[in-house]
Amino acid sequence: DVKVTQSSRYLVKRTGEKVFLECVQDMDHENMFWYRQDPGLGLRLIYFSYDVKMKEKGDIPEGYSVSREKKERFSLILESASTNQTSMYLCATDHNWVTNTEAFFGQGTRLTVV
Amino acid sequence: QKEVEQDPGPLSVPEGAIVSLNCTYSNSAFQYFMWYRQYSRKGPELLMYTYSSGNKEDGRFTAQVDKSSKYISLFIRDSQPSDSATYLCAMSPASGGSYIPTFGRGTSLIVHP
């Protein structure tokens, strides 16, 4: 079974802090994604990566950056956390590196910024 | 207008009912259509995906695509309380080099005993 592990289930951070969300997958998948999920807005793509050291902006990259130094690890960084970044963050990989039709998601990190 | 529209519900049905979950879309380039199920406080999990038009069946679940109407459906037969979850549709194009899926907002389904 594919495993996508996010480092924390729940996080509480203060406004202005630098926040790191870590994601590790164990299936050697090429593609990795970071989404945020908010009530009424659904899943929105923040960043994705097709390969090590490669990153592409998604629909809402502002206020975020990412790092992919190793194939299995994809990190999401909030440079200076703000209250409007309070959300559920979901990491995903995709088995089908061409069509992205078979995503595997982590359990999510619920981040609260106070 | 969002590219993918999905009624958030909640949709409440009795156990054993046939459930119909639907999404509409506006981008005619979409060719791949996926359904994910998300239990409370969990990440989504893939139920099935289809390419282009037609039906696909997997156990109690049937996915249907009508590209002429830009409308997709997921049917659940003999629904169970364990089917209570949020169902997300997603779709992506088959060209353009970047097959990044677009998700619907999800429909909350409650199956009561």
mmCIF file of C-alpha atoms in Angstrom:
data_model
loop_
_atom_site.group_PDB
_atom_site.id
_atom_site.type_symbol
_atom_site.label_atom_id
_atom_site.label_comp_id
_atom_site.label_asym_id
_atom_site.label_seq_id
_atom_site.Cartn_x
_atom_site.Cartn_y
_atom_site.Cartn_z
ATOM 1 C CA ASP A 1 0.000 0.000 0.000
ATOM 2 C CA VAL A 2 1.147 3.500 -0.806
ATOM 3 C CA LYS A 3 1.859 5.521 2.233
ATOM 4 C CA VAL A 4 1.882 9.323 2.295
ATOM 5 C CA THR A 5 2.841 10.573 5.707
ATOM 6 C CA GLN A 6 2.468 14.128 6.891
ATOM 7 C CA SER A 7 4.577 15.061 9.871
ATOM 8 C CA SER A 8 1.803 16.510 12.036
ATOM 9 C CA ARG A 9 -1.964 16.045 12.336
ATOM 10 C CA TYR A 10 -2.519 19.282 14.246
ATOM 11 C CA LEU A 11 -0.395 22.401 14.540
ATOM 12 C CA VAL A 12 -0.920 25.713 16.268
ATOM 13 C CA LYS A 13 1.417 28.534 15.278
ATOM 14 C CA ARG A 14 1.630 32.232 15.947
ATOM 15 C CA THR A 15 1.264 34.964 13.367
ATOM 16 C CA GLY A 16 4.596 35.733 11.761
ATOM 17 C CA GLU A 17 6.202 32.371 12.507
ATOM 18 C CA LYS A 18 7.915 30.374 9.778
ATOM 19 C CA VAL A 19 6.099 27.048 9.475
ATOM 20 C CA PHE A 20 7.314 23.833 7.877
ATOM 21 C CA LEU A 21 4.907 21.091 6.828
ATOM 22 C CA GLU A 22 6.635 17.869 5.855
ATOM 23 C CA CYS A 23 5.383 15.104 3.599
ATOM 24 C CA VAL A 24 7.049 11.777 2.867
ATOM 25 C CA GLN A 25 5.936 9.083 0.410
ATOM 26 C CA ASP A 26 7.231 5.558 0.174
ATOM 27 C CA MET A 27 6.310 4.560 -3.398
ATOM 28 C CA ASP A 28 8.882 6.322 -5.535
ATOM 29 C CA HIS A 29 6.215 8.437 -7.237
ATOM 30 C CA GLU A 30 7.408 11.274 -9.433
ATOM 31 C CA ASN A 31 4.635 13.753 -8.754
ATOM 32 C CA MET A 32 3.851 15.368 -5.426
ATOM 33 C CA PHE A 33 1.307 18.036 -4.540
ATOM 34 C CA TRP A 34 0.322 20.368 -1.736
ATOM 35 C CA TYR A 35 -3.327 21.409 -1.382
ATOM 36 C CA ARG A 36 -5.271 23.340 1.158
ATOM 37 C CA GLN A 37 -8.884 22.492 1.912
ATOM 38 C CA ASP A 38 -11.336 25.020 3.304
ATOM 39 C CA PRO A 39 -15.094 24.681 3.888
ATOM 40 C CA GLY A 40 -17.024 25.841 0.854
ATOM 41 C CA LEU A 41 -13.880 26.228 -1.242
ATOM 42 C CA GLY A 42 -12.821 22.637 -1.698
ATOM 43 C CA LEU A 43 -9.297 21.555 -2.561
ATOM 44 C CA ARG A 44 -7.039 24.237 -3.943
ATOM 45 C CA LEU A 45 -3.594 23.505 -5.326
ATOM 46 C CA ILE A 46 -0.728 25.444 -3.766
ATOM 47 C CA TYR A 47 2.354 23.908 -5.419
ATOM 48 C CA PHE A 48 3.336 20.729 -7.175
ATOM 49 C CA SER A 49 6.549 19.031 -8.161
ATOM 50 C CA TYR A 50 7.380 16.609 -10.978
ATOM 51 C CA ASP A 51 10.889 15.823 -9.860
ATOM 52 C CA VAL A 52 13.593 16.561 -7.359
ATOM 53 C CA LYS A 53 14.369 20.278 -7.124
ATOM 54 C CA MET A 54 11.550 21.007 -9.551
ATOM 55 C CA LYS A 55 8.478 22.970 -8.493
ATOM 56 C CA GLU A 56 5.540 24.619 -10.176
ATOM 57 C CA LYS A 57 3.047 27.092 -8.761
ATOM 58 C CA GLY A 58 -0.531 26.017 -8.392
ATOM 59 C CA ASP A 59 -3.591 28.214 -8.074
ATOM 60 C CA ILE A 60 -2.775 29.869 -4.734
ATOM 61 C CA PRO A 61 1.029 29.991 -4.187
ATOM 62 C CA GLU A 62 1.149 33.405 -2.511
ATOM 63 C CA GLY A 63 2.605 33.225 0.988
ATOM 64 C CA TYR A 64 3.976 29.711 0.451
ATOM 65 C CA SER A 65 7.126 28.095 -0.835
ATOM 66 C CA VAL A 66 8.165 24.479 -1.260
ATOM 67 C CA SER A 67 11.253 22.355 -1.218
ATOM 68 C CA ARG A 68 11.959 18.985 -2.783
ATOM 69 C CA GLU A 69 15.538 17.973 -2.107
ATOM 70 C CA LYS A 70 14.808 14.237 -2.214
ATOM 71 C CA LYS A 71 12.294 12.373 -4.322
ATOM 72 C CA GLU A 72 10.341 11.032 -1.363
ATOM 73 C CA ARG A 73 10.042 14.292 0.553
ATOM 74 C CA PHE A 74 8.077 17.426 -0.317
ATOM 75 C CA SER A 75 7.955 20.278 2.162
ATOM 76 C CA LEU A 76 5.567 23.197 2.306
ATOM 77 C CA ILE A 77 6.857 26.376 3.931
ATOM 78 C CA LEU A 78 4.805 29.264 5.215
ATOM 79 C CA GLU A 79 7.329 32.068 5.256
ATOM 80 C CA SER A 80 5.416 34.239 7.712
ATOM 81 C CA ALA A 81 2.231 32.601 8.907
ATOM 82 C CA SER A 82 -0.955 34.636 8.856
ATOM 83 C CA THR A 83 -4.405 33.907 10.240
ATOM 84 C CA ASN A 84 -5.838 33.479 6.732
ATOM 85 C CA GLN A 85 -3.551 30.476 6.326
ATOM 86 C CA THR A 86 -5.493 28.596 8.977
ATOM 87 C CA SER A 87 -6.639 25.548 7.032
ATOM 88 C CA MET A 88 -6.374 21.823 6.415
ATOM 89 C CA TYR A 89 -3.258 21.084 4.369
ATOM 90 C CA LEU A 90 -3.123 17.922 2.299
ATOM 91 C CA CYS A 91 -0.106 16.398 0.615
ATOM 92 C CA ALA A 92 -0.588 13.984 -2.279
ATOM 93 C CA THR A 93 1.421 11.883 -4.676
ATOM 94 C CA ASP A 94 0.173 10.407 -7.913
ATOM 95 C CA HIS A 95 0.785 6.925 -9.217
ATOM 96 C CA ASN A 96 0.165 8.039 -12.777
ATOM 97 C CA TRP A 97 2.861 10.588 -13.476
ATOM 98 C CA VAL A 98 1.380 11.506 -16.843
ATOM 99 C CA THR A 99 -2.339 11.890 -16.221
ATOM 100 C CA ASN A 100 -2.440 12.456 -12.450
ATOM 101 C CA THR A 101 -5.553 10.340 -12.186
ATOM 102 C CA GLU A 102 -4.549 8.202 -9.218
ATOM 103 C CA ALA A 103 -3.688 10.460 -6.339
ATOM 104 C CA PHE A 104 -2.831 9.194 -2.868
ATOM 105 C CA PHE A 105 -3.339 11.673 -0.070
ATOM 106 C CA GLY A 106 -1.838 12.016 3.357
ATOM 107 C CA GLN A 107 -4.030 12.260 6.428
ATOM 108 C CA GLY A 108 -3.819 16.043 6.440
ATOM 109 C CA THR A 109 -2.410 18.665 8.787
ATOM 110 C CA ARG A 110 -4.882 20.976 10.437
ATOM 111 C CA LEU A 111 -2.996 24.222 10.943
ATOM 112 C CA THR A 112 -4.301 26.983 13.171
ATOM 113 C CA VAL A 113 -2.539 30.349 13.092
ATOM 114 C CA VAL A 114 -3.312 32.543 16.085
ATOM 115 C CA GLN B 1 -18.266 30.387 -12.937
ATOM 116 C CA LYS B 2 -16.077 27.689 -11.421
ATOM 117 C CA GLU B 3 -14.760 25.094 -13.834
ATOM 118 C CA VAL B 4 -16.226 22.294 -11.745
ATOM 119 C CA GLU B 5 -19.489 22.654 -9.863
ATOM 120 C CA GLN B 6 -20.629 20.265 -7.159
ATOM 121 C CA ASP B 7 -23.533 20.672 -4.754
ATOM 122 C CA PRO B 8 -22.115 20.598 -1.220
ATOM 123 C CA GLY B 9 -25.244 18.977 0.277
ATOM 124 C CA PRO B 10 -25.609 17.465 2.761
ATOM 125 C CA LEU B 11 -27.458 14.661 1.047
ATOM 126 C CA SER B 12 -29.222 12.470 3.593
ATOM 127 C CA VAL B 13 -30.587 9.062 2.565
ATOM 128 C CA PRO B 14 -31.800 5.925 4.327
ATOM 129 C CA GLU B 15 -29.680 2.793 4.343
ATOM 130 C CA GLY B 16 -30.213 0.739 1.198
ATOM 131 C CA ALA B 17 -31.064 3.705 -1.020
ATOM 132 C CA ILE B 18 -29.481 4.343 -4.391
ATOM 133 C CA VAL B 19 -27.416 7.499 -4.182
ATOM 134 C CA SER B 20 -26.653 9.789 -7.089
ATOM 135 C CA LEU B 21 -23.833 12.291 -6.759
ATOM 136 C CA ASN B 22 -23.161 14.721 -9.574
ATOM 137 C CA CYS B 23 -20.748 17.294 -10.959
ATOM 138 C CA THR B 24 -20.999 19.647 -13.880
ATOM 139 C CA TYR B 25 -18.091 21.259 -15.638
ATOM 140 C CA SER B 26 -17.406 23.914 -18.213
ATOM 141 C CA ASN B 27 -14.008 22.982 -19.668
ATOM 142 C CA SER B 28 -14.529 20.794 -22.726
ATOM 143 C CA ALA B 29 -10.850 19.759 -22.592
ATOM 144 C CA PHE B 30 -11.467 17.577 -19.543
ATOM 145 C CA GLN B 31 -11.042 13.929 -20.478
ATOM 146 C CA TYR B 32 -10.184 12.203 -17.205
ATOM 147 C CA PHE B 33 -12.820 12.078 -14.486
ATOM 148 C CA MET B 34 -12.137 10.917 -10.951
ATOM 149 C CA TRP B 35 -14.169 10.332 -7.805
ATOM 150 C CA TYR B 36 -12.621 10.513 -4.356
ATOM 151 C CA ARG B 37 -14.161 9.692 -0.987
ATOM 152 C CA GLN B 38 -13.119 11.594 2.117
ATOM 153 C CA TYR B 39 -14.046 10.511 5.604
ATOM 154 C CA SER B 40 -14.115 13.090 8.356
ATOM 155 C CA ARG B 41 -10.629 14.192 9.454
ATOM 156 C CA LYS B 42 -8.957 12.003 6.805
ATOM 157 C CA GLY B 43 -7.394 12.627 3.410
ATOM 158 C CA PRO B 44 -9.348 11.787 0.236
ATOM 159 C CA GLU B 45 -9.005 8.313 -1.268
ATOM 160 C CA LEU B 46 -9.541 7.436 -4.911
ATOM 161 C CA LEU B 47 -12.680 5.442 -5.704
ATOM 162 C CA MET B 48 -12.319 5.265 -9.461
ATOM 163 C CA TYR B 49 -11.461 7.182 -12.573
ATOM 164 C CA THR B 50 -12.760 7.069 -16.116
ATOM 165 C CA TYR B 51 -11.485 8.319 -19.409
ATOM 166 C CA SER B 52 -13.797 10.173 -21.770
ATOM 167 C CA SER B 53 -17.445 9.125 -21.907
ATOM 168 C CA GLY B 54 -19.279 6.049 -20.714
ATOM 169 C CA ASN B 55 -19.796 4.042 -17.564
ATOM 170 C CA LYS B 56 -17.468 2.236 -15.202
ATOM 171 C CA GLU B 57 -18.568 -0.086 -12.446
ATOM 172 C CA ASP B 58 -16.751 -1.234 -9.332
ATOM 173 C CA GLY B 59 -18.842 -3.204 -6.875
ATOM 174 C CA ARG B 60 -21.650 -0.981 -5.601
ATOM 175 C CA PHE B 61 -20.196 2.083 -7.312
ATOM 176 C CA THR B 62 -20.854 3.201 -10.891
ATOM 177 C CA ALA B 63 -19.272 6.250 -12.482
ATOM 178 C CA GLN B 64 -20.961 7.768 -15.488
ATOM 179 C CA VAL B 65 -19.722 10.493 -17.831
ATOM 180 C CA ASP B 66 -21.869 12.446 -20.273
ATOM 181 C CA LYS B 67 -19.487 14.697 -22.149
ATOM 182 C CA SER B 68 -22.196 16.137 -24.375
ATOM 183 C CA SER B 69 -23.881 17.573 -21.283
ATOM 184 C CA LYS B 70 -20.619 18.138 -19.364
ATOM 185 C CA TYR B 71 -22.070 16.132 -16.510
ATOM 186 C CA ILE B 72 -20.654 13.287 -14.447
ATOM 187 C CA SER B 73 -22.302 11.091 -11.870
ATOM 188 C CA LEU B 74 -21.403 8.588 -9.197
ATOM 189 C CA PHE B 75 -24.076 6.089 -8.247
ATOM 190 C CA ILE B 76 -23.924 4.098 -5.047
ATOM 191 C CA ARG B 77 -26.208 1.076 -4.838
ATOM 192 C CA ASP B 78 -27.434 -0.391 -1.565
ATOM 193 C CA SER B 79 -25.928 2.486 0.387
ATOM 194 C CA GLN B 80 -24.521 1.757 3.852
ATOM 195 C CA PRO B 81 -23.865 3.966 6.866
ATOM 196 C CA SER B 82 -20.176 3.391 6.187
ATOM 197 C CA ASP B 83 -20.629 5.276 2.895
ATOM 198 C CA SER B 84 -21.235 8.448 4.902
ATOM 199 C CA ALA B 85 -18.448 10.758 3.760
ATOM 200 C CA THR B 86 -17.699 13.669 1.471
ATOM 201 C CA TYR B 87 -17.407 12.740 -2.190
ATOM 202 C CA LEU B 88 -15.158 14.836 -4.379
ATOM 203 C CA CYS B 89 -15.154 14.803 -8.138
ATOM 204 C CA ALA B 90 -12.010 15.776 -10.017
ATOM 205 C CA MET B 91 -11.173 16.097 -13.668
ATOM 206 C CA SER B 92 -8.196 16.845 -15.845
ATOM 207 C CA PRO B 93 -7.439 17.461 -19.506
ATOM 208 C CA ALA B 94 -5.661 14.964 -21.728
ATOM 209 C CA SER B 95 -3.431 17.426 -23.500
ATOM 210 C CA GLY B 96 -1.461 20.547 -22.848
ATOM 211 C CA GLY B 97 1.347 18.837 -20.987
ATOM 212 C CA SER B 98 0.152 19.578 -17.473
ATOM 213 C CA TYR B 99 -2.511 17.163 -16.390
ATOM 214 C CA ILE B 100 -3.320 18.808 -13.123
ATOM 215 C CA PRO B 101 -6.762 17.846 -11.848
ATOM 216 C CA THR B 102 -9.409 20.374 -10.875
ATOM 217 C CA PHE B 103 -11.494 19.345 -7.885
ATOM 218 C CA GLY B 104 -15.118 20.014 -7.080
ATOM 219 C CA ARG B 105 -15.976 21.306 -3.611
ATOM 220 C CA GLY B 106 -17.340 17.941 -2.515
ATOM 221 C CA THR B 107 -20.793 16.634 -1.596
ATOM 222 C CA SER B 108 -21.437 15.510 1.967
ATOM 223 C CA LEU B 109 -23.395 12.245 2.079
ATOM 224 C CA ILE B 110 -25.129 10.913 5.182
ATOM 225 C CA VAL B 111 -26.573 7.418 5.120
ATOM 226 C CA HIS B 112 -28.718 6.827 8.175
ATOM 227 C CA PRO B 113 -29.636 3.346 9.470
#
